[in-house]
Coordinates of C-alpha atoms in Angstrom, one line a residue:
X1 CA -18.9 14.7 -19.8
X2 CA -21.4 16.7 -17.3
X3 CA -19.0 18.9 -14.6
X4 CA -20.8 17.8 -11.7
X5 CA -19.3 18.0 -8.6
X6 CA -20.9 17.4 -4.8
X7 CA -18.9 20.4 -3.4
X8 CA -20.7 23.9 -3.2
X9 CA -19.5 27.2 -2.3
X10 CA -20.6 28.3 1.7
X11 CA -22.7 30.6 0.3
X12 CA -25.0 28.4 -1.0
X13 CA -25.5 26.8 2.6
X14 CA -28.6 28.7 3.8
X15 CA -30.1 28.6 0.7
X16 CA -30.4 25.1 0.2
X17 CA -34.1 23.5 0.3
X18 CA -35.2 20.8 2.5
X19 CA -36.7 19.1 -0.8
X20 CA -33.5 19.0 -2.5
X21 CA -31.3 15.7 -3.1
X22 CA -30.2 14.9 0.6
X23 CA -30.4 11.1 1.2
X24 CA -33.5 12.3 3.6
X25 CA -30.5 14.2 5.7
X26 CA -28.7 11.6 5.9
X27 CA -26.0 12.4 4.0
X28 CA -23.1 11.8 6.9
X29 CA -24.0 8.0 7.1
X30 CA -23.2 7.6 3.3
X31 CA -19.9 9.5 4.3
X32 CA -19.5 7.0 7.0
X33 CA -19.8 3.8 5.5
X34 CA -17.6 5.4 2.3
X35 CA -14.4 6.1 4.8
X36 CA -15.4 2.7 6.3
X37 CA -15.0 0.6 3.4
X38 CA -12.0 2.4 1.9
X39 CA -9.9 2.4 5.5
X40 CA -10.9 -1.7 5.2
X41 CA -9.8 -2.3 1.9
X42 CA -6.3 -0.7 2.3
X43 CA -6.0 -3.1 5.8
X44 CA -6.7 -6.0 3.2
X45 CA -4.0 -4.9 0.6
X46 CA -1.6 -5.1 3.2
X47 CA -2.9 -8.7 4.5
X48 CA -2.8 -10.3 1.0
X49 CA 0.8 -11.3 1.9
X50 CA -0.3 -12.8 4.7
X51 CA -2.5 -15.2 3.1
X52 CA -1.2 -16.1 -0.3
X53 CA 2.8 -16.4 0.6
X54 CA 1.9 -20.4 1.2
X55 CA 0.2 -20.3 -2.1
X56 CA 3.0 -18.5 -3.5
X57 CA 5.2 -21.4 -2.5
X58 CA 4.0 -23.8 -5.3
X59 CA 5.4 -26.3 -7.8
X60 CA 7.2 -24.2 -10.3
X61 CA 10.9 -23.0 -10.8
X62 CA 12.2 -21.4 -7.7
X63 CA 12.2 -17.7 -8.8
X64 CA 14.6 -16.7 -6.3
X65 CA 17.8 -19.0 -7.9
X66 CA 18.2 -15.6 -10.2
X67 CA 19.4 -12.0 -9.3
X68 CA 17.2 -9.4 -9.8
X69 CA 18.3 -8.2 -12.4
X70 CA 18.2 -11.5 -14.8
X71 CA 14.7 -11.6 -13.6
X72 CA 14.4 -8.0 -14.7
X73 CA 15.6 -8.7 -18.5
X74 CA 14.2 -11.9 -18.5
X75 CA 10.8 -9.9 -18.1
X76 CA 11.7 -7.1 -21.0
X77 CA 12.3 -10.3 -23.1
X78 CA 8.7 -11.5 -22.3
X79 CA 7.0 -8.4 -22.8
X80 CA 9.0 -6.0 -25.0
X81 CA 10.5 -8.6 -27.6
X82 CA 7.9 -11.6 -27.1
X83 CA 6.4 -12.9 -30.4
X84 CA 3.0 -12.3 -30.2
X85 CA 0.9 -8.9 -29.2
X86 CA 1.3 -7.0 -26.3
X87 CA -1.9 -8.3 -24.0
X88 CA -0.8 -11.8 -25.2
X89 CA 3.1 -11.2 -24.0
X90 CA 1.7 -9.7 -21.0
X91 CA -0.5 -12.8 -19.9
X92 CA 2.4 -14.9 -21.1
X93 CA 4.1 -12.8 -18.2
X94 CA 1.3 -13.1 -16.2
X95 CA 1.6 -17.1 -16.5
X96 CA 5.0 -17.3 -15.8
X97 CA 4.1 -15.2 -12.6
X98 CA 2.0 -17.2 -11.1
X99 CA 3.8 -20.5 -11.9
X100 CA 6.6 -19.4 -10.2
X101 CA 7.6 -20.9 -6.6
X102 CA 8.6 -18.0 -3.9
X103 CA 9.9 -19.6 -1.3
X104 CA 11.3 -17.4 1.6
X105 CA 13.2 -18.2 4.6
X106 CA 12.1 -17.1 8.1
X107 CA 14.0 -13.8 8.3
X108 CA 13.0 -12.5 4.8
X109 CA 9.3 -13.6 6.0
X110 CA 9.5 -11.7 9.5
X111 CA 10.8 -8.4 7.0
X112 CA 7.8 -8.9 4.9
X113 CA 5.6 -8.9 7.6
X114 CA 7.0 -6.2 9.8
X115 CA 7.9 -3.4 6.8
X116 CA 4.2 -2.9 6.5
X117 CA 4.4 -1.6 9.6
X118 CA 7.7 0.3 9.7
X119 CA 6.2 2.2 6.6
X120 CA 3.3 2.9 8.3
X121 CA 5.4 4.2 11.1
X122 CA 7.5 6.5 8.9
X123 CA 5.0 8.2 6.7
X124 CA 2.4 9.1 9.9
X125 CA 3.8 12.3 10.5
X126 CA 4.6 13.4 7.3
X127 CA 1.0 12.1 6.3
X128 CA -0.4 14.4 9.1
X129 CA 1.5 17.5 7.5
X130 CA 0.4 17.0 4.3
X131 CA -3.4 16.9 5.6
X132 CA -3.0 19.9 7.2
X133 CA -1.1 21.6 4.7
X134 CA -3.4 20.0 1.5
X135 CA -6.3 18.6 3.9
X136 CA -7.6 14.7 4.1
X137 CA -9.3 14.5 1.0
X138 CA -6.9 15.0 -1.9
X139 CA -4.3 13.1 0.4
X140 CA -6.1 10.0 1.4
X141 CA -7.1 9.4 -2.4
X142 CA -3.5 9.7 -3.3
X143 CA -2.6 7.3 -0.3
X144 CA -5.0 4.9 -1.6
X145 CA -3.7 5.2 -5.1
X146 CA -0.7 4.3 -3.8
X147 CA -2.3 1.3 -2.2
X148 CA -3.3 0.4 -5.3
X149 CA -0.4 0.8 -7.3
X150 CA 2.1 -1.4 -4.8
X151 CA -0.9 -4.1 -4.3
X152 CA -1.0 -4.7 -7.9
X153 CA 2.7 -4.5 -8.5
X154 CA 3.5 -7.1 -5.5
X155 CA 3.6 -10.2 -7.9
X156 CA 5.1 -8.6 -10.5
X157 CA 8.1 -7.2 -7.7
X158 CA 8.2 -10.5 -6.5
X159 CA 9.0 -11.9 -9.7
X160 CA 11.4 -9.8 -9.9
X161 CA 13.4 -10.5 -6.3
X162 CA 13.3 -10.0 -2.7
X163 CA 14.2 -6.4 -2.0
X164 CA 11.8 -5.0 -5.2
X165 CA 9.4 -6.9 -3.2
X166 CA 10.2 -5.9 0.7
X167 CA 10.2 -2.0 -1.2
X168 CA 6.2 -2.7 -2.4
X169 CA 5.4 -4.0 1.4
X170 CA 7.2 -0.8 2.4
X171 CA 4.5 1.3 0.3
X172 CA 1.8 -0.7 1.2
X173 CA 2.2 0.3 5.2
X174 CA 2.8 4.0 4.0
X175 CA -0.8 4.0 2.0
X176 CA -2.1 2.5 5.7
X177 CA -1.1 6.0 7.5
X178 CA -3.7 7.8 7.0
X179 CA -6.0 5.5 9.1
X180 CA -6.4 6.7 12.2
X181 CA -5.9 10.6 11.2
X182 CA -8.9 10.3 9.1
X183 CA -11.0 8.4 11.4
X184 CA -10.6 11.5 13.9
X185 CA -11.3 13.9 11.3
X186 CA -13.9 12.1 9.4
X187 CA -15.5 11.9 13.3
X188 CA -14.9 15.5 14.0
X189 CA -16.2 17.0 10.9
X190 CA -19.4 14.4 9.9
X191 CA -20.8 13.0 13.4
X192 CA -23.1 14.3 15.5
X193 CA -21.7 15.5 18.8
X194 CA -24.0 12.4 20.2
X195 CA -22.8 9.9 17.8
X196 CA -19.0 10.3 18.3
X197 CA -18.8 6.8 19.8
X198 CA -21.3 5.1 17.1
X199 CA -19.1 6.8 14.5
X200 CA -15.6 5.8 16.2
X201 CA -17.0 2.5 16.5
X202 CA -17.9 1.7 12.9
X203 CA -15.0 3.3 11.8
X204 CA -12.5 1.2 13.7
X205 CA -14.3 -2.0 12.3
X206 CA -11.7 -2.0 9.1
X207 CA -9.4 -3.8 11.4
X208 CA -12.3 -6.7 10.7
X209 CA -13.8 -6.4 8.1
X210 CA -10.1 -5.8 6.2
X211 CA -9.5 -10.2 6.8
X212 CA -13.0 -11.1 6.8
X213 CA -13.0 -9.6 2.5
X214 CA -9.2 -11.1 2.2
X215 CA -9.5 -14.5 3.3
X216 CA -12.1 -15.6 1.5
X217 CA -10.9 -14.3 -1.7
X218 CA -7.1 -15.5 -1.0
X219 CA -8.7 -18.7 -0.2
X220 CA -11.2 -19.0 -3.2
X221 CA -8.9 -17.4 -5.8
X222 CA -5.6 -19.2 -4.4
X223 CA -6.5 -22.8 -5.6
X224 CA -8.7 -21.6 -8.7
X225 CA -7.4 -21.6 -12.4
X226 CA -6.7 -17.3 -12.0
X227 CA -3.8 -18.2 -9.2
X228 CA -2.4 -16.6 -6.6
X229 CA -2.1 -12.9 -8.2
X230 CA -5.3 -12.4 -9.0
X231 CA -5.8 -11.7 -5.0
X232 CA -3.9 -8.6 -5.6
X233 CA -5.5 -7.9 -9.4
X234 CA -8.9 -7.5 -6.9
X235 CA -7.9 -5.7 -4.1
X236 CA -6.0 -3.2 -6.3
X237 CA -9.4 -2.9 -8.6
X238 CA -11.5 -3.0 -5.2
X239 CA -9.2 -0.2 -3.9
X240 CA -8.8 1.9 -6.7
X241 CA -12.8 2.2 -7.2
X242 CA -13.5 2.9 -3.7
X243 CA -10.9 6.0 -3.5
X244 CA -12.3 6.9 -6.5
X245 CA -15.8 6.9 -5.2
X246 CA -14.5 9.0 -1.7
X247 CA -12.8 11.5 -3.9
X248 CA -16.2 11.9 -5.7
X249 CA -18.4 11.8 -2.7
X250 CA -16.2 13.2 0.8
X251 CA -15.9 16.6 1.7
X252 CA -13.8 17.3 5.0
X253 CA -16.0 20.0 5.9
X254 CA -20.2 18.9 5.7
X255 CA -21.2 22.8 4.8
X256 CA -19.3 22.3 1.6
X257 CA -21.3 19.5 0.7
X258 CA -24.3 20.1 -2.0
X259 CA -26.1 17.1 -0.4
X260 CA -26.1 18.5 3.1
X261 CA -29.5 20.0 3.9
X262 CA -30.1 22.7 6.5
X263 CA -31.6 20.5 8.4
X264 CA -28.5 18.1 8.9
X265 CA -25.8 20.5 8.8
X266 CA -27.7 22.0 12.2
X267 CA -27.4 18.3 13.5
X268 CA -24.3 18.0 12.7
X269 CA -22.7 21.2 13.9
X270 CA -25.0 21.3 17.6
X271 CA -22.6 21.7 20.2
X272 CA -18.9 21.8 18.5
X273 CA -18.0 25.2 18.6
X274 CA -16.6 27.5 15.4
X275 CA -15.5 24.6 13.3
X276 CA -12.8 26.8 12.2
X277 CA -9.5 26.1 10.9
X278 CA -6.8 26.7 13.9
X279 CA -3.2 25.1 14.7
X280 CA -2.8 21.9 17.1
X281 CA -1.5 23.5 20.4
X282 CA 1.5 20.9 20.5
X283 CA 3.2 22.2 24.0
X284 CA -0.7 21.8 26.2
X285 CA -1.5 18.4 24.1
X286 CA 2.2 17.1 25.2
X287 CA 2.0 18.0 28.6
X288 CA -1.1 17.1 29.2
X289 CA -1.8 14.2 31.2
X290 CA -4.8 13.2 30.4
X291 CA -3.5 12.7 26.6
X292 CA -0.9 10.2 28.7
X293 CA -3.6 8.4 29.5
X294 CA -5.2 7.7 26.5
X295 CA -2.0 7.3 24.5
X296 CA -1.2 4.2 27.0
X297 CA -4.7 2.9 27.0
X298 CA -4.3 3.0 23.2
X299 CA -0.7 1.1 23.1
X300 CA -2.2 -1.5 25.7
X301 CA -5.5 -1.6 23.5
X302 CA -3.4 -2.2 20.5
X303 CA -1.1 -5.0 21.9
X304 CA -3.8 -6.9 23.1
X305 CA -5.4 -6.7 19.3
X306 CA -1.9 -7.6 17.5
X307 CA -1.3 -10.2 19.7
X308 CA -4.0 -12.4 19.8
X309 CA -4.4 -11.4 15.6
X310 CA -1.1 -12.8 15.1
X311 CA -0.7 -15.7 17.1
X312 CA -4.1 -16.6 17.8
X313 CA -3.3 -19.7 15.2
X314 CA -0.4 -20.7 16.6
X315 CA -1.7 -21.2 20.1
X316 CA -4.9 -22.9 19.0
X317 CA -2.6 -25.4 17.0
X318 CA 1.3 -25.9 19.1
X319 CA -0.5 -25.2 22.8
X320 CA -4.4 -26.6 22.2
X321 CA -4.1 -28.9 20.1
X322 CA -6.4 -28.0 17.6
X323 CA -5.5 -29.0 14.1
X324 CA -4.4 -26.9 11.6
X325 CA -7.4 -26.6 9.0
X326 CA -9.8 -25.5 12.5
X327 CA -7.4 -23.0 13.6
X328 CA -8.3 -21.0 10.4
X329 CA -12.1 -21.0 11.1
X330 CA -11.4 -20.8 14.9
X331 CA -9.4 -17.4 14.6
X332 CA -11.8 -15.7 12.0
X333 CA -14.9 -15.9 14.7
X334 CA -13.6 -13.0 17.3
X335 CA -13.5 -11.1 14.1
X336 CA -17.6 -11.4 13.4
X337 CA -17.8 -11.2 17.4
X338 CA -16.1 -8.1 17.9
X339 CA -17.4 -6.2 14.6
X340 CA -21.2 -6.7 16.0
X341 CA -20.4 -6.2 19.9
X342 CA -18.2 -2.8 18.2
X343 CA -22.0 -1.6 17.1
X344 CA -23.6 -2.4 19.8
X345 CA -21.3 -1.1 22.2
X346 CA -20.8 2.4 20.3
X347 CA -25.0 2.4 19.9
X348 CA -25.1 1.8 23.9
X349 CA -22.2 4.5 24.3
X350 CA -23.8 7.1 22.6
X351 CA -27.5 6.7 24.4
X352 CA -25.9 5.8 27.6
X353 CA -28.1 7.9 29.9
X354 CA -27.6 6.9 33.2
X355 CA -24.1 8.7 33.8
X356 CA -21.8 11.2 32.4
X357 CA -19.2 10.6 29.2
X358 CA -16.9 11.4 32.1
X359 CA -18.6 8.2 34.3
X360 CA -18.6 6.0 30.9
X361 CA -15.4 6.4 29.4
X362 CA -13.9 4.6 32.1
X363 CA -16.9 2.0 32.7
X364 CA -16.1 1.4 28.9
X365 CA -12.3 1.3 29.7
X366 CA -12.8 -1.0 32.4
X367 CA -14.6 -3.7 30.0
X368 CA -12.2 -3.4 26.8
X369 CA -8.5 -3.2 28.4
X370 CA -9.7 -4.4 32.2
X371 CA -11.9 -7.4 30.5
X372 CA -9.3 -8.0 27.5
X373 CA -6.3 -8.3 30.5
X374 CA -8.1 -10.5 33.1
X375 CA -8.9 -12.4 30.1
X376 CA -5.5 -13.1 29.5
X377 CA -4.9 -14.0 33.0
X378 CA -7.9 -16.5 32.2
X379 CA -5.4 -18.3 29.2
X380 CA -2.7 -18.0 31.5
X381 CA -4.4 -21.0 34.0
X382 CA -6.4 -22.8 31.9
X383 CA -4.4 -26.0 30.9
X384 CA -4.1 -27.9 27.5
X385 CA -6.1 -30.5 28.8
X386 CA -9.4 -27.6 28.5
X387 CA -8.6 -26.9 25.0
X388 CA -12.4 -26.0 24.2
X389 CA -12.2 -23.6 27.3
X390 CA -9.4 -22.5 26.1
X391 CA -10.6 -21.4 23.1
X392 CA -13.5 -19.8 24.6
X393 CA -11.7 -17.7 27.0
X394 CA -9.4 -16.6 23.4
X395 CA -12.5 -15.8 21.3
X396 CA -13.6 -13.4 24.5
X397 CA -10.1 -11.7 24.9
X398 CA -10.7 -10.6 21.2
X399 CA -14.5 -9.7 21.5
X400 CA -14.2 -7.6 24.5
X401 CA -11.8 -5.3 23.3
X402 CA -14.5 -4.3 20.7
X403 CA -15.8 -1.9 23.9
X404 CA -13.1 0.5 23.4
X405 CA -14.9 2.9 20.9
X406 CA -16.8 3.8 23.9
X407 CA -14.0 3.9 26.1
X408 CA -10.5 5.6 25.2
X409 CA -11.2 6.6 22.0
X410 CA -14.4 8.3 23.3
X411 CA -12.3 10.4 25.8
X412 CA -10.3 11.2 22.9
X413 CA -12.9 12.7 20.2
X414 CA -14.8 14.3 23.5
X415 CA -11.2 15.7 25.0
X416 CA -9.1 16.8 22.3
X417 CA -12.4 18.0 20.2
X418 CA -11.2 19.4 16.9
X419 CA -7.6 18.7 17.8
X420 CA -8.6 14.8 17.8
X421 CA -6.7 14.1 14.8
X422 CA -3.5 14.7 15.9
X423 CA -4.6 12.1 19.2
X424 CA -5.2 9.7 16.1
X425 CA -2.8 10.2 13.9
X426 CA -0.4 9.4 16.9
X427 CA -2.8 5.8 17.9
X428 CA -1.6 5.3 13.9
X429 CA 1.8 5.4 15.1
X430 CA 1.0 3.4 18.2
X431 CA -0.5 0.5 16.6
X432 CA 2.5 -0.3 14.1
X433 CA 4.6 0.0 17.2
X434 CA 2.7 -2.9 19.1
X435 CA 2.7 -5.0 16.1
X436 CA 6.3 -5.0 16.0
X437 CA 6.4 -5.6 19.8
X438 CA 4.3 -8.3 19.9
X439 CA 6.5 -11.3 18.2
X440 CA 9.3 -9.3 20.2
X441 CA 7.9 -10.6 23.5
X442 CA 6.6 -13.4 21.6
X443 CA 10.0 -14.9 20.6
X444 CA 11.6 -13.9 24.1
X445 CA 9.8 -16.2 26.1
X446 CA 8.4 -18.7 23.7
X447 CA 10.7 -21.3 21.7
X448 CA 8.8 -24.6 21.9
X449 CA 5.3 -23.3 21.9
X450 CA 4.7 -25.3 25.5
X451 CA 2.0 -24.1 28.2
X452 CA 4.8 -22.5 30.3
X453 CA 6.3 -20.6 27.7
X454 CA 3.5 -19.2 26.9
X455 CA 2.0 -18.6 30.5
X456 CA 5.0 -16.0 30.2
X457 CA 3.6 -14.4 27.5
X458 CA 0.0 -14.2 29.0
X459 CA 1.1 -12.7 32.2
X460 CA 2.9 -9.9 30.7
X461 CA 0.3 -8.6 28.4
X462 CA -2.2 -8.7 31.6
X463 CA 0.3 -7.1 33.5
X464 CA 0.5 -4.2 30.5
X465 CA -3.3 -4.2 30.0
X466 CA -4.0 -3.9 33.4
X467 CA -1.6 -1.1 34.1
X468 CA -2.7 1.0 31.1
X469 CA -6.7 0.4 32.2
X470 CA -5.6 1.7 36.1
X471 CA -3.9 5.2 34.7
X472 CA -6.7 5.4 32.4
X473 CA -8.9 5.3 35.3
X474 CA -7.3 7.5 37.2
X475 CA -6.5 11.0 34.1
X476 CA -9.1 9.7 31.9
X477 CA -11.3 12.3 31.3
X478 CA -14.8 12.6 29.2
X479 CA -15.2 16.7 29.1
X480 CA -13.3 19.1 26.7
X481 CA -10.1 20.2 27.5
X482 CA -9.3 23.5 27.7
X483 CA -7.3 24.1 25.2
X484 CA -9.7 23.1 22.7
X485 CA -12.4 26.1 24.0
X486 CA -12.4 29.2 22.1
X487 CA -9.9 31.7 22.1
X488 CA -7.0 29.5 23.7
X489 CA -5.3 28.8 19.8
X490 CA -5.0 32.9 19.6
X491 CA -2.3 32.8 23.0
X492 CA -0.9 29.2 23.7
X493 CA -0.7 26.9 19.8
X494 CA 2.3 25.9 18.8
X495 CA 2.9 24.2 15.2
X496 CA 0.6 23.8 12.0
X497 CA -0.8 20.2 11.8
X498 CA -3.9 20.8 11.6
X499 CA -7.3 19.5 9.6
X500 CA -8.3 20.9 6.7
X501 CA -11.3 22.7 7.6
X502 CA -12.3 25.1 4.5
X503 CA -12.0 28.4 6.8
X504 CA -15.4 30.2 6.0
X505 CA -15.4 33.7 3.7
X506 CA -19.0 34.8 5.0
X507 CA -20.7 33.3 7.7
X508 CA -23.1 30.6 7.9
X509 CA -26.0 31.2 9.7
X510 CA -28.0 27.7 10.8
X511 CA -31.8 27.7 12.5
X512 CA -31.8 28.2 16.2
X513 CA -33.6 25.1 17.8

């Protein structure tokens, strides 16, 4: 096997030809679109749940009349002392798998929804540790292995009972956790300092493309002769070979990269300062306001998003009265809506010329949470008997929100500079939170699925979006704060999460413009 490797040492930087292998210095798009498909395809491993557990209901034995442990020896039996060899033992197992009927009640659904979430929760600061302490590299591949591992386990767990399975869910949110760190890294480190929202923008767009891959497949490989497990044999396969291929390929730092010319690395590094390792200064990020701001634009961001993604089918089909097999097609369109107007609106961002990042953060703000809140207010009058306005004023509440990489998230790559994935890594935390909130509220004010229960639920999420879009409006900010400039780390930072930015051992000398 040939030792090549993509990684070079710093001081091979200046050295390296224009004519050499570069992607025609466009490395840091191929970087982009990498971290892009592997933050999509752990969102689907944890969705497959969500669309194969009515699948998973079929026509065999109920698996769950047995303990765990019969279910456990009852497996050995199959595989260890079957009659035939082990890969025909195996899909022997396999069979049995997938004839099996799981059929969970309410509660044990709502806990195999929500632990994705809860280990999500749990593992983001640990996570954000590790990638300081190891940086994002070796521990997003071994978060994705992970990913991979409890994806492919899930209907063997479930064979075996409830709580092996709820555990594999559990895993499944934990190899999530390094979303939102990376993307602020990945955007630090790779993007030009005029591309931050084009990057932030494309990166976010795992949140759609993760269902658009996963239903399809659930759907196609659910009712074909494979069965319901084979949509976790090809996520796990998917996932495994796409962390492969960013261990291969990503470097957290571009002038370590032996397909980074000159010529990019200049583009790349224009206006960010040092680039040099140097600890998050916890006690200025936590009393700073403007990080208030965006924090609460990001919780109102994200409870808009988890609501209408999880009960955008229920109010099409209890409220509206669409039926059931539309609801499905309805609720997948604001996902191709919002991941084109995302790349449009991170394009128009980024060349916005007319006004400051300070001016446009907030015009941005204004269309995502102000547009996504009034919208709400929008479902909140518009009666049953408008079902098709209805669903129009639903499909824009999602789409709008696609603004946002120009808007908060913007404030937060251009404000908290190289500190921005600590900003992230606490969105990560953010997000789980709202998707737990969200059937919260849900459940307290809905119980028959009728307009007026549900005009409750409208009203408070505008109230919440609204709220969070005026304090953006008023701390928001689009210049760098000053405890990113040089020289602050030295006297005021407190802690050591920080990214793993190789610190340099000679420096690196790049052509003046």
């Amino acid at each position: 096997m040939v030792g090549f490797s993509v990684s070079r040492k710093l001081s091979q930087v200046q050295n390296t030809s224009e004519e050499d292998l570069n992607f025609h210095h466009k490395t840091r798009f191929i970087i982009l679109i990498i971290v892009t498909l592997c933050l999509s395809i752990a969102q689907s491993d944890t969705l497959t749940l969500n669309f194969t557990i009515i699948c998973m209901s079929g026509d065999g034995a109920q698996v769950g009349n047995h303990s765990a442990l019969s279910n456990l020896e009852d497996m050995e039996m199959t595989l260890v002392n079957g009659s035939g060899t082990l890969r025909e033992n195996v899909e022997h197992m396999e069979h049995k798998i997938a004839d099996g009927r799981y059929n969970y009640t309410p509660s044990e659904k709502s806990l195999l929804f929500s632990l994705v979430a809860v280990g999500a929760m749990v593992a983001v600061y640990p996570v954000m540790l590790l990638i300081g302490k190891f940086g994002s590299r070796s521990v997003c591949f071994w978060m994705g292995m992970l990913s991979a591992v409890t994806t492919a386990l899930i209907p063997w767990m479930a064979y075996i009972g409830f709580y092996p399975l709820l555990v594999m869910r559990f895993l499944q949110g934990a190899g999530l956790s390094t979303g939102f760190t990376l993307i602020g890294i990945c955007t630090r480190q790779w993007s030009m300092q005029v591309q931050n929202a084009l990057y932030i923008a494309v990166l976010t767009t795992f949140f759609q493309i993760g269902p658009i891959f996963t239903m399809p497949v659930a759907g196609a490989l659910c009712t074909s002769s494979l069965g319901w497990p084979a949509v976790y044999y090809i996520h796990a396969v998917v996932t495994f070979g796409l962390f492969i291929l960013f261990y291969f390929f990503y470097r957290e730092n571009p002038t370590r990269h032996a397909f980074v010319s000159t010529k990019e690395l200049e583009k790349i590094q224009r206006d960010k300062g040092e680039g040099k390792r140097e600890a998050v200064p916890l006690k200025a990020i936590l009393t700073d306001p403007v990080i208030y701001s965006i924090w609460i634009s990001a919780i109102g961001n994200f409870m808009g998003i988890q609501l209408t993604m999880q009960f955008s089918p229920t109010y099409l089909n209890k409220v509206m009265g669409f039926a059931v097999e539309q609801t499905g097609t309805f609720s997948a369109i604001p996902q191709v809506v919002t991941f084109f107007l995302k790349i449009a609106a991170g394009y128009a961002a980024d060349k916005m010329r007319c006004c400051t990042p300070q001016t446009s953060v907030k015009i941005f703000n204004n269309l995502a949470l102000g547009g996504m809140s009034f919208s709400f207010l929008g479902l909140a009058l518009i009666p049953t008997s408008e079902p098709v306005l209805g669903l129009c004023m639903l499909i824009f509440s999602c789409s709008i929100i696609g603004f946002n990489c120009g808007a908060f998230f913007r404030s937060s790559a251009i404000y908290a500079a190289q500190h921005n994935h600590f900003i992230m890594g606490v969105n990560s935390f953010l997000n789980c939170l709202a998707s737990l909130i969200a059937p919260v509220i849900v459940n307290i004010f809905v119980t028959n699925d009728t307009w007026d229960e549900w005009w409750w639920v409208w009203m408070v999420y505008f109230v919440a979006l609204f709220v969070a879009n005026i304090v953006f409006q008023i701390y928001g900010k689009g210049v760098p704060a000053e405890w990113t400039k040089a020289g602050y780390g030295a006297k005021s930072a407190v802690g050591d999460v920080i990214p793993s930015i190789p610190k340099p051992t000679e420096p690196v000398e790049t052509p003046k413009v």
